[in-house]
Coordinates of C-alpha atoms in Angstrom, one line a residue:
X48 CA 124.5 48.2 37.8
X49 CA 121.3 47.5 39.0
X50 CA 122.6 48.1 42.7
X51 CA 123.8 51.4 41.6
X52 CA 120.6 53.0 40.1
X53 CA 118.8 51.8 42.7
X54 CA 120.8 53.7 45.3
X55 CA 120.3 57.0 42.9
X56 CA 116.2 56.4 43.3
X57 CA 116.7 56.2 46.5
X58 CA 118.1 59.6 47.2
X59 CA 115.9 61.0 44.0
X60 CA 112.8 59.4 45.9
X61 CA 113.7 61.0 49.4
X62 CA 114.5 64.3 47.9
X63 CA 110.8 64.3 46.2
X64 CA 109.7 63.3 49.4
X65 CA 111.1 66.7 51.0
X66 CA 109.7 68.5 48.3
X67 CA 106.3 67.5 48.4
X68 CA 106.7 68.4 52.7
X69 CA 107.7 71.6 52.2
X70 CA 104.8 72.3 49.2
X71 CA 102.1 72.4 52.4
X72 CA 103.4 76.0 53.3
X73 CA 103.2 77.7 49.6
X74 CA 100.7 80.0 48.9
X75 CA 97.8 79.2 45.9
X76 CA 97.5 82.0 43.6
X77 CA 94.7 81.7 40.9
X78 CA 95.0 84.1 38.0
X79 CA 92.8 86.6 39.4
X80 CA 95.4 86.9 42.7
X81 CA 98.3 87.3 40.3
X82 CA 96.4 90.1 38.4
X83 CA 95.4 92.2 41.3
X84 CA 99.1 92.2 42.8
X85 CA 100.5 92.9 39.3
X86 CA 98.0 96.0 38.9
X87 CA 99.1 96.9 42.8
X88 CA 103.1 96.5 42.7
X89 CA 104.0 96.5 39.1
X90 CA 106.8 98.9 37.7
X91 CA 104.9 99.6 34.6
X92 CA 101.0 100.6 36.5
X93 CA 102.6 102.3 38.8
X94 CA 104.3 104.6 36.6
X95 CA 101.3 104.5 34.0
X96 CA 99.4 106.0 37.3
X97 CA 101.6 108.6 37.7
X98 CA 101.1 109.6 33.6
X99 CA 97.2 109.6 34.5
X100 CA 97.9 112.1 37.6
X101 CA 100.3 114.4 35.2
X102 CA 97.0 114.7 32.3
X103 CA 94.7 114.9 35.6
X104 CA 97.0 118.1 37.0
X105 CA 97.3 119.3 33.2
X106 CA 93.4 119.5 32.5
X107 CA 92.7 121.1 36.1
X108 CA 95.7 123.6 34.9
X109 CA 93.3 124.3 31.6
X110 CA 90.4 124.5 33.6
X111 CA 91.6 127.2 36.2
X112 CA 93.0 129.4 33.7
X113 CA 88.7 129.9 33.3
X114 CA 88.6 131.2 37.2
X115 CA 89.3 134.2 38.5
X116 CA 92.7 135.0 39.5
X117 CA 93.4 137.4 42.7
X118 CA 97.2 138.4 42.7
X119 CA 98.8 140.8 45.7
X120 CA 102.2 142.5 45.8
X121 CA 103.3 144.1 48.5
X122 CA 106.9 146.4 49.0
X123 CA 107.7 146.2 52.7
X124 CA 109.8 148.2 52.2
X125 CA 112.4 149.2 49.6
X126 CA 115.5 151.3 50.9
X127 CA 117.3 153.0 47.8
X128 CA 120.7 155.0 48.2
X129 CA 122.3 155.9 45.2
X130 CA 123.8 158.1 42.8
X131 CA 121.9 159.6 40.3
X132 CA 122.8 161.2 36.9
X133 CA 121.3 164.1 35.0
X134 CA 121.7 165.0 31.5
X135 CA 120.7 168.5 29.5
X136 CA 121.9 170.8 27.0
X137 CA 123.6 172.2 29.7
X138 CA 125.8 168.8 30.3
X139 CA 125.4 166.3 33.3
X140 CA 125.3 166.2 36.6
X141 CA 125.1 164.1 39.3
X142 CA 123.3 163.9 42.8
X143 CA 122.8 161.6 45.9
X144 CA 119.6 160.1 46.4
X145 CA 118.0 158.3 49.1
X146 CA 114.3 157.0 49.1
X147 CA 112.1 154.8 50.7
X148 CA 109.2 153.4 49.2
X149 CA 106.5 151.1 50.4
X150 CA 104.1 149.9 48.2
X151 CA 101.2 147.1 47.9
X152 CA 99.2 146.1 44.6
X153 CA 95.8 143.7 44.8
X154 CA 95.1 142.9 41.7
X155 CA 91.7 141.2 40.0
X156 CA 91.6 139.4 36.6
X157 CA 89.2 137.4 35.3
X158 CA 90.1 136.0 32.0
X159 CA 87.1 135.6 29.8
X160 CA 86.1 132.5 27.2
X161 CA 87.1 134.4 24.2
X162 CA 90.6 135.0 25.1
X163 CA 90.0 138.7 26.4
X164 CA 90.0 139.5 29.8
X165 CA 88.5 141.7 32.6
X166 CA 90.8 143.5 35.4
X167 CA 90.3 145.3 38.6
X168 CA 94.0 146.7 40.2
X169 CA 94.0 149.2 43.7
X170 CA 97.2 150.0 44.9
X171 CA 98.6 152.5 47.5
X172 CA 102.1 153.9 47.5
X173 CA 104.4 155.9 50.1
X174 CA 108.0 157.3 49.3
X175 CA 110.0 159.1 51.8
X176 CA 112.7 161.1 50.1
X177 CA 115.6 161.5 52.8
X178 CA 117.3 163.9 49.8
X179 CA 115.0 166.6 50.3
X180 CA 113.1 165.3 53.5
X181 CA 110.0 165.0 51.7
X182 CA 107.2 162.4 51.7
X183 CA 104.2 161.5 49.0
X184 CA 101.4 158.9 48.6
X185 CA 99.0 157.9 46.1
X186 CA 96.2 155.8 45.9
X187 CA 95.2 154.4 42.5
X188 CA 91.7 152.4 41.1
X189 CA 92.4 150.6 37.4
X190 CA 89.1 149.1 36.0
X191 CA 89.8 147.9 32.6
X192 CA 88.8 145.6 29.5
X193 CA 90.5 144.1 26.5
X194 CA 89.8 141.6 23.9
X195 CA 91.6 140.1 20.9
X196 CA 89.6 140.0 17.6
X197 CA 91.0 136.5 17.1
X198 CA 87.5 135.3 18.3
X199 CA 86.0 136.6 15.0
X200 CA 87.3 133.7 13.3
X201 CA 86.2 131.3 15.9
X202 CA 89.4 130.7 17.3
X203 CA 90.2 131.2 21.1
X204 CA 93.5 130.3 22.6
X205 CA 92.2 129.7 25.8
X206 CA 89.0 127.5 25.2
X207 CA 91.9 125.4 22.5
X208 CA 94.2 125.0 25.6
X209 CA 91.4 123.5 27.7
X210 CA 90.0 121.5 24.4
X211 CA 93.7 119.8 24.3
X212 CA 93.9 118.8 27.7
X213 CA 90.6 117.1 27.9
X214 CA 91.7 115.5 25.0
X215 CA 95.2 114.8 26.4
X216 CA 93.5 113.3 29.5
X217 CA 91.3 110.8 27.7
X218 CA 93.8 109.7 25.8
X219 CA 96.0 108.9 28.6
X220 CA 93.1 107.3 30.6
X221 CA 92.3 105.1 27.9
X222 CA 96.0 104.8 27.2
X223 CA 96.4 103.4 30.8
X224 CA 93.2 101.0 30.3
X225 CA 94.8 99.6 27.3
X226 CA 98.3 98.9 29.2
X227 CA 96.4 97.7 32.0
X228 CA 94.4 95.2 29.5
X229 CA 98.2 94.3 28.1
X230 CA 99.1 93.8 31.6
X231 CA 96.6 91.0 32.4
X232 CA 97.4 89.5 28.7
X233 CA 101.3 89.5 29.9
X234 CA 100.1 87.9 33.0
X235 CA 97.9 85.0 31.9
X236 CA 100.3 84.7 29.4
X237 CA 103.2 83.6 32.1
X238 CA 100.6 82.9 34.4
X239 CA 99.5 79.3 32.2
X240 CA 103.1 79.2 30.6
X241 CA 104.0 78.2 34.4
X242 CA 100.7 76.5 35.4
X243 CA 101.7 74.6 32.2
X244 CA 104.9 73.5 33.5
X245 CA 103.6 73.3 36.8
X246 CA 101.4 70.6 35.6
X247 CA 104.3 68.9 33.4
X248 CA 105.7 68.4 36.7
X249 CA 102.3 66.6 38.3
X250 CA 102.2 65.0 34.9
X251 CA 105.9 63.8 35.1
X252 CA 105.0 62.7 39.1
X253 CA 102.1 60.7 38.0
X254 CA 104.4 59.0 34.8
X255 CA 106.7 58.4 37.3
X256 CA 104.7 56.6 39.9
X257 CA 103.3 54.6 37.4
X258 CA 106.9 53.8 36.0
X259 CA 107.4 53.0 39.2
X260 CA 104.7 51.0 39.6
X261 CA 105.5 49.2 36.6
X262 CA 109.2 48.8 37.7
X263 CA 107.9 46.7 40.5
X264 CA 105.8 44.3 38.8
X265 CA 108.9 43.8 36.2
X266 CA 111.0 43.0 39.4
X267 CA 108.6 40.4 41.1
X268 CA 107.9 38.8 37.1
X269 CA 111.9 38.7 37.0
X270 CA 112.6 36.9 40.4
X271 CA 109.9 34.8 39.5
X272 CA 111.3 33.9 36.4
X273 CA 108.7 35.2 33.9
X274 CA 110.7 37.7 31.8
X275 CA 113.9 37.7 30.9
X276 CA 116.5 39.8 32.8
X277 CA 116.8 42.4 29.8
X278 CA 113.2 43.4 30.6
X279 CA 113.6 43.5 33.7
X280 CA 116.9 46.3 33.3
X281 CA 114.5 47.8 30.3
X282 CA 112.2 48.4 33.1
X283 CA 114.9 50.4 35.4
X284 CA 115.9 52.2 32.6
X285 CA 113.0 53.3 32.0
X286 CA 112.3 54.5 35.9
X287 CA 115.6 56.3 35.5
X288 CA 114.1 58.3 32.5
X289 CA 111.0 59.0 34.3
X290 CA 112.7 60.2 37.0
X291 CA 115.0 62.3 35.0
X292 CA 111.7 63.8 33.2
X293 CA 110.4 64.6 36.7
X294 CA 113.7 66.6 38.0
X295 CA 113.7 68.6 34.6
X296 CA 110.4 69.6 35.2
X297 CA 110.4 70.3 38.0
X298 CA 113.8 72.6 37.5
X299 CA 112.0 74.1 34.4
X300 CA 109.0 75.2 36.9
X301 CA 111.6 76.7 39.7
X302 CA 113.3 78.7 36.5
X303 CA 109.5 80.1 35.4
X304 CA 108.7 81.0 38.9
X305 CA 111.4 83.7 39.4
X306 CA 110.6 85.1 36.2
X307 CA 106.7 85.5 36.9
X308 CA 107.3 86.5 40.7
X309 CA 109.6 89.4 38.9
X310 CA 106.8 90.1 36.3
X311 CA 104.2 90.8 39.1
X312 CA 106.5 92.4 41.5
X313 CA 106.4 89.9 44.0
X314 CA 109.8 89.0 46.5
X315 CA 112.0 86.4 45.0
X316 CA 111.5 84.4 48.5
X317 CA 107.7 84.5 49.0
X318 CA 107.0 81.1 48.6
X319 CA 104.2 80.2 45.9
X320 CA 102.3 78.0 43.8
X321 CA 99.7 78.5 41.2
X322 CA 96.1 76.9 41.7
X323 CA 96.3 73.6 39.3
X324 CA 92.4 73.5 38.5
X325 CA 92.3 73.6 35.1
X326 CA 88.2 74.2 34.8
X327 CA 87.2 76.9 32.4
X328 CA 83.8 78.7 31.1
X329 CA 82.7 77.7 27.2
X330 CA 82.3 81.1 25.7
X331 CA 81.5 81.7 21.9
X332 CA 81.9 84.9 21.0
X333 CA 79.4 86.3 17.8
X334 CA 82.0 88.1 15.5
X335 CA 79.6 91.0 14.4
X336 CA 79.4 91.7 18.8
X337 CA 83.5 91.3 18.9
X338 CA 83.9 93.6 16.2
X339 CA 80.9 96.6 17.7
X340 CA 82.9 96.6 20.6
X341 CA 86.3 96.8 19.3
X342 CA 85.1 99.8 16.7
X343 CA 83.3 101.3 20.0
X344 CA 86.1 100.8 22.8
X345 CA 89.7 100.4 20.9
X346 CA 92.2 103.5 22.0
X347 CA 93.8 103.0 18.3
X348 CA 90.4 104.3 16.8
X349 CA 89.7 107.3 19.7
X350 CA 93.8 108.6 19.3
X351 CA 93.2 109.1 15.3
X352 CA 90.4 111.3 15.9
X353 CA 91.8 113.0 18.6
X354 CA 94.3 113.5 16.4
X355 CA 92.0 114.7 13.5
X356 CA 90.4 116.8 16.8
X357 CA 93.8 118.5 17.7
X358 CA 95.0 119.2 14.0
X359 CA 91.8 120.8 13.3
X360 CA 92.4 123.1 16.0
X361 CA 95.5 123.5 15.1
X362 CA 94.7 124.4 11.2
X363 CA 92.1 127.0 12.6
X364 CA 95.0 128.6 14.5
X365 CA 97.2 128.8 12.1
X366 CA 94.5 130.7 9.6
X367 CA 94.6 133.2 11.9
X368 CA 98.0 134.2 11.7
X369 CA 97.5 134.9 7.9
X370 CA 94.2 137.4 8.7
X371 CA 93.6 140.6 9.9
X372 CA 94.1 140.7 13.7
X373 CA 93.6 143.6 16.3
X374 CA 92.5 143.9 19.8
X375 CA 90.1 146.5 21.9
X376 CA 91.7 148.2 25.3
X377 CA 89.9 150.6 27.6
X378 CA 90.7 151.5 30.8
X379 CA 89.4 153.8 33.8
X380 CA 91.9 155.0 36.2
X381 CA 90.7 156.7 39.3
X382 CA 93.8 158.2 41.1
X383 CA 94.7 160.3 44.9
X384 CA 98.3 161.9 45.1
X385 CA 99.4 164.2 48.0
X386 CA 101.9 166.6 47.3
X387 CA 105.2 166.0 48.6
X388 CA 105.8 168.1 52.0
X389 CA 108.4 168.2 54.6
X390 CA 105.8 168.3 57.4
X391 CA 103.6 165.6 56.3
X392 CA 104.3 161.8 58.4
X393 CA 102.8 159.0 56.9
X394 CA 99.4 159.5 58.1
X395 CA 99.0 162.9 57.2
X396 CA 100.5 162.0 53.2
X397 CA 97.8 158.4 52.9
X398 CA 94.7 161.2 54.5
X399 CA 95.6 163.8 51.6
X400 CA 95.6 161.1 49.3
X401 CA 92.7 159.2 50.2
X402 CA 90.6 163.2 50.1
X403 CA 92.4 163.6 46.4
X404 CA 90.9 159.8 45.9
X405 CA 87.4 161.1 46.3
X406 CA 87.9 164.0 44.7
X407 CA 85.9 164.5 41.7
X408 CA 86.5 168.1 40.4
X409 CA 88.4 168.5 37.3
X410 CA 91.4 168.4 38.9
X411 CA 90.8 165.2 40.0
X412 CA 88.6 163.5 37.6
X413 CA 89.2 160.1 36.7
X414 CA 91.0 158.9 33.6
X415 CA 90.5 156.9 31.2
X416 CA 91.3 155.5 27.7
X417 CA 90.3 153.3 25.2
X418 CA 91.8 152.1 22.0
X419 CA 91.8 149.5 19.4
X420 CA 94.7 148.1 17.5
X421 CA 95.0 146.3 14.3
X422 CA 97.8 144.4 12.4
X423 CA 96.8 143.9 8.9
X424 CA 99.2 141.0 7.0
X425 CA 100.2 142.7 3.7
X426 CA 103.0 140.5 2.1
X427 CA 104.0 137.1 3.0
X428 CA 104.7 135.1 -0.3
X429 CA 102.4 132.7 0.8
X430 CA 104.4 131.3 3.9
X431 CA 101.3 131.0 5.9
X432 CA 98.6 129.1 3.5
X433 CA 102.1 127.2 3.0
X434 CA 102.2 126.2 6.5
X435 CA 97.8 125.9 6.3
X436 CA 98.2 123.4 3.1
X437 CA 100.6 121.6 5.0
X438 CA 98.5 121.2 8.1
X439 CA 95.5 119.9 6.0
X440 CA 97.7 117.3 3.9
X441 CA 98.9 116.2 7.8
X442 CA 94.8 116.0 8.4
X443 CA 94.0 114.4 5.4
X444 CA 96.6 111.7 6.4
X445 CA 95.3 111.1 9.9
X446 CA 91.8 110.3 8.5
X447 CA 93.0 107.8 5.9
X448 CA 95.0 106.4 8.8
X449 CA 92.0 106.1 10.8
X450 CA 90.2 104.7 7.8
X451 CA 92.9 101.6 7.4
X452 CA 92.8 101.1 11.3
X453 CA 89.2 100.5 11.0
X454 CA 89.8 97.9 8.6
X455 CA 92.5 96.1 10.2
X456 CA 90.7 96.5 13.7
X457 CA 87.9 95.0 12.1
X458 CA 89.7 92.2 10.5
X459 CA 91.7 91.2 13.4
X460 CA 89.1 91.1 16.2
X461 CA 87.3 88.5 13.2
X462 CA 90.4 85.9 13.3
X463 CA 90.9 86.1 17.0
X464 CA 86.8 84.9 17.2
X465 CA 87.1 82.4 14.8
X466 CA 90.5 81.1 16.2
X467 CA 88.9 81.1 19.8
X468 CA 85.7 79.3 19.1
X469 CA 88.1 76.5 17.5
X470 CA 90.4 76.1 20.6
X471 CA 87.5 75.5 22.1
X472 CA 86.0 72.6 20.2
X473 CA 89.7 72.0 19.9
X474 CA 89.8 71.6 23.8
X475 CA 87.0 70.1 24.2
X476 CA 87.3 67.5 21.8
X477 CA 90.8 67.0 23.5
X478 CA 89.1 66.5 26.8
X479 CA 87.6 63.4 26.0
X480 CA 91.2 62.3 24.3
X481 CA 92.3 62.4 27.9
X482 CA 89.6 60.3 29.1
X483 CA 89.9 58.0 26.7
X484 CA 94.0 57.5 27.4
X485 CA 93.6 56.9 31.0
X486 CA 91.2 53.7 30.3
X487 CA 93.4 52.4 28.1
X488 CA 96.5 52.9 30.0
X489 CA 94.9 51.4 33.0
X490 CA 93.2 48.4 30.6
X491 CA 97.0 48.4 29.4
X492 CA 98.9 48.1 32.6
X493 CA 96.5 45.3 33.7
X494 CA 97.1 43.5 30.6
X495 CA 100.8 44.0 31.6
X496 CA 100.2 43.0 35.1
X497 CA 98.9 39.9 33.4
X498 CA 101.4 39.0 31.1
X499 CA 99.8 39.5 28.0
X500 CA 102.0 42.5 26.7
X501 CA 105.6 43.5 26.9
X502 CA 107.3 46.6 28.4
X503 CA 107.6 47.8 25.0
X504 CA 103.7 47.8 24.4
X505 CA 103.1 49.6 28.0
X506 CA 105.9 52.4 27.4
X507 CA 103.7 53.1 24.0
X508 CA 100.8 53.3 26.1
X509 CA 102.3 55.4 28.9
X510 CA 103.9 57.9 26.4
X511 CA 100.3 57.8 24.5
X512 CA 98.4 59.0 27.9
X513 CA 101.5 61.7 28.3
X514 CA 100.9 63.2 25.0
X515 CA 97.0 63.0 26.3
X516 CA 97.8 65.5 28.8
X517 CA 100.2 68.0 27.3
X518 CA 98.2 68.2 24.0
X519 CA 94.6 69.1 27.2
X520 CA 97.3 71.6 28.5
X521 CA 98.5 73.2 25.2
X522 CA 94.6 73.3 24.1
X523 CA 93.8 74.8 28.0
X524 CA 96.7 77.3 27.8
X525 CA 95.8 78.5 24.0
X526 CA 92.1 79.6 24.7
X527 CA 92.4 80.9 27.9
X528 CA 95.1 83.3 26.2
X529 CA 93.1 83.6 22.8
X530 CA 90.2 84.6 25.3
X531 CA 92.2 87.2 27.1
X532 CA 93.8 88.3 23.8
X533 CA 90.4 88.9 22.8
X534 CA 89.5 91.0 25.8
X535 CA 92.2 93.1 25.9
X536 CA 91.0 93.9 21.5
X537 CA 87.7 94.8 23.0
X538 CA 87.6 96.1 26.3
X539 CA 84.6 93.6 26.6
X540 CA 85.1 90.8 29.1
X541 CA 82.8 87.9 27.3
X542 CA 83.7 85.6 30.1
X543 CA 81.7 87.9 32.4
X544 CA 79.7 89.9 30.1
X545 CA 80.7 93.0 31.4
X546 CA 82.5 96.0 29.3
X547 CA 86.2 96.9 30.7
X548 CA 85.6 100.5 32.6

């Protein structure tokens, strides 16, 4: 038996051996590494970047509808054969007609803050009517105006359009700060779940040397005839164990690792290991700061009243659908025509029309109009205040939501405080725990060494100083995560002292 499980250490030993060889070439990430690839390669940024770009292109939509827009149409030209009807009292008739017209429009609008709008249109026509062998041009000047009354009541459709997609664009930037926040809490998260098991496996190495250790003395005490042969076998049974502890581990570790390379979009085969140093920064966080900064910076809080924000808009909008509502048009049209003529060419039809252009006699005076419209609701069996009751009730909701997020906001950000200055005495405390173990392992092991204790008594010890370190590692692992839990509640780094832009 003993022959046997010594041959299996053997090959265990040599394969930990080839391990530890190959470790040399890994590459050591600390967190920070791990964060920056995440935020560079990761599924969910990247497509949280491209929702950013989307509000981005929206609100530069919202602000050029503001600009002026210059707009040309040209016919180049358009060739028309076809058969034409004609209907009177003396019946219908019907007559070939073949035309061809070119044509080109420039038009000038500039819309204006209150949903009205300002517009300057020249164009220039030429038809050539192959029918009667006749040709014609005109040459046409449109200034003109017009203006909803909508803006009486305070509403504009334009300036709401732009108001929404500056809101929309906040939202989403904060929106992608927030997932970006939840991004480095899922990273540290798996980032000390596998330095945690990483260090299980250093912790199961350094059990098992020391088993190992231990194993050696039991074997020179047994062929020197100081313990019995059933300690001695305890003793190899117990190396077997450790060993088996150490292989788990480090399968456990290899298992993490594809999971977190996946997480922050590394390749499957890019070999690395995570930086072991398990220093750390004491922070205490004041609860009244934690909470400032969470009422300040938290997207929960900025999305209800942008919320309240939109539904407001949205209540003054629909008001005006239930009120009086009109609009005011004027135009001036200045306009050339030549007459149609079988011996004008195109040049001799644009020159008569350009001389009509300038022409202000009477029979060539400009034109011009101006009107104003109004729709007056008469009858609606209250559908409308309906539909504005409704919209209020939906307002009124949002604000008592906002109200209870306050609250809640206010109470968790207190907890998380209170539970991270704990896991930090906790791990403090815990600290010297560890230092405490070691010594008395290593007073232990002597004492074993000397013959004073059993295998039974060191086992206790060496399970003891194993606890030591897991119980360091939980401690470690639960306020680093408490600490960026608390961040990412905050958008204040109290590590750094430095608010999350």
């Amino acid at each position: 038996m003993r022959t046997i499980i010594l041959s299996i250490l053997a090959v265990v030993f040599t394969a930990g051996i080839s391990l530890q060889a190959q470790e040399v070439s890994l590459y050591v990430l600390t967190l920070d590494d791990c964060i920056a690839i995440a935020k560079d390669r990761s599924y969910t940024m990247q497509t949280l970047r491209e929702d950013l770009k989307i509000a981005e292109y929206n609100l530069k939509w919202a602000t050029s509808r503001l600009k002026t827009h210059i707009d040309m149409r040209l016919t180049i030209p358009q060739f028309d054969d076809e058969i034409v009807q004609w209907k009177d009292s003396t019946g219908i008739s019907f007559y070939s007609s073949k035309m061809l017209n070119t044509s080109g429009t420039l038009t000038v609008n500039q819309p204006l803050p209150t949903d009205g709008r300002i517009f300057l249109e020249a164009g220039m026509n030429s038809y050539n009517d192959f029918t009667y062998n006749q040709r014609s041009s005109s040459l046409s000047t449109v200034i003109g105006f017009s203006q909803p009354l909508d803006i009486i009541y305070g509403y504009s459709s334009i300036r709401t359009d732009l108001k929404k997609a500056q809101l929309n664009y906040e939202r989403t930037s904060k929106s992608l700060k927030r997932d970006e926040l939840d991004l480095v809490y899922n990273v540290s998260s798996q980032y000390y779940n596998l330095l945690a098991l990483q260090r299980q496996v250093e912790i199961a190495r350094l059990d098992l040397e020391r088993q190992t250790e231990a194993y050696e003395m039991s074997k020179n005490k047994f062929s020197a005839g100081l313990i019995r042969e059933v300690d001695a076998l305890q003793m190899e049974v117990e190396l077997v164990a450790a060993q088996n502890s150490y292989d788990m581990a480090l399968l456990n570790q290899n298992s993490a690792l594809k999971l977190f390379k996946n997480l922050i979009g590394l390749e499957a085969d890019e070999p690395v290991k995570l930086d072991t140093d398990l220093r750390y920064n004491a922070v205490f966080v004041d609860a009244d700061v934690a909470v400032r900064y969470a009422l300040d910076n938290r997207l929960e809080i900025r999305d209800y009243e942008i919320q309240i924000e939109e539904q407001k808009l949205g209540i003054k909008q629909q008001k005006v659908q239930g009120r009086v509502r009109g609009s005011i048009d004027a135009y001036v049209r200045k306009m050339g025509v030549s007459n149609p003529n079988t011996d004008f060419n195109m040049g001799s039809s644009l020159k008569e029309s350009y001389e009509n252009f300038i022409n202000f006699n009477d029979s060539y005076r400009p034109n011009y109009g101006v009107g104003f419209t109004v729709t007056v609701p008469i009858l609606d069996w209250g559908e409308n205040r309906a539909l504005v009751r409704a919209a209020e009730a939906r307002l009124k909701q949002t604000e008592l939501a906002r109200s209870n997020q306050l609250q809640y906001i206010e109470t968790e950000v207190r907890n998380l405080v209170e539970q991270l200055n704990n896991s930090l005495r906790r791990l403090q405390l815990l600290e010297k725990n560890v230092t405490v173990a070691e010594k008395s392992f290593a007073i232990t092991l002597q004492r074993y060494s000397d013959g004073d204790i059993d295998s039974q008594a060191l086992a206790l010890e060496r399970n003891r100083l194993n606890n030591a370190y897991l119980s360091h590692l939980s401690a470690y692992t639960t306020y680093q995560l408490t600490l960026a839990d608390l961040m990412r509640k905050t958008f204040y780094d109290f590590e750094h002292e430095q608010i999350i832009e």
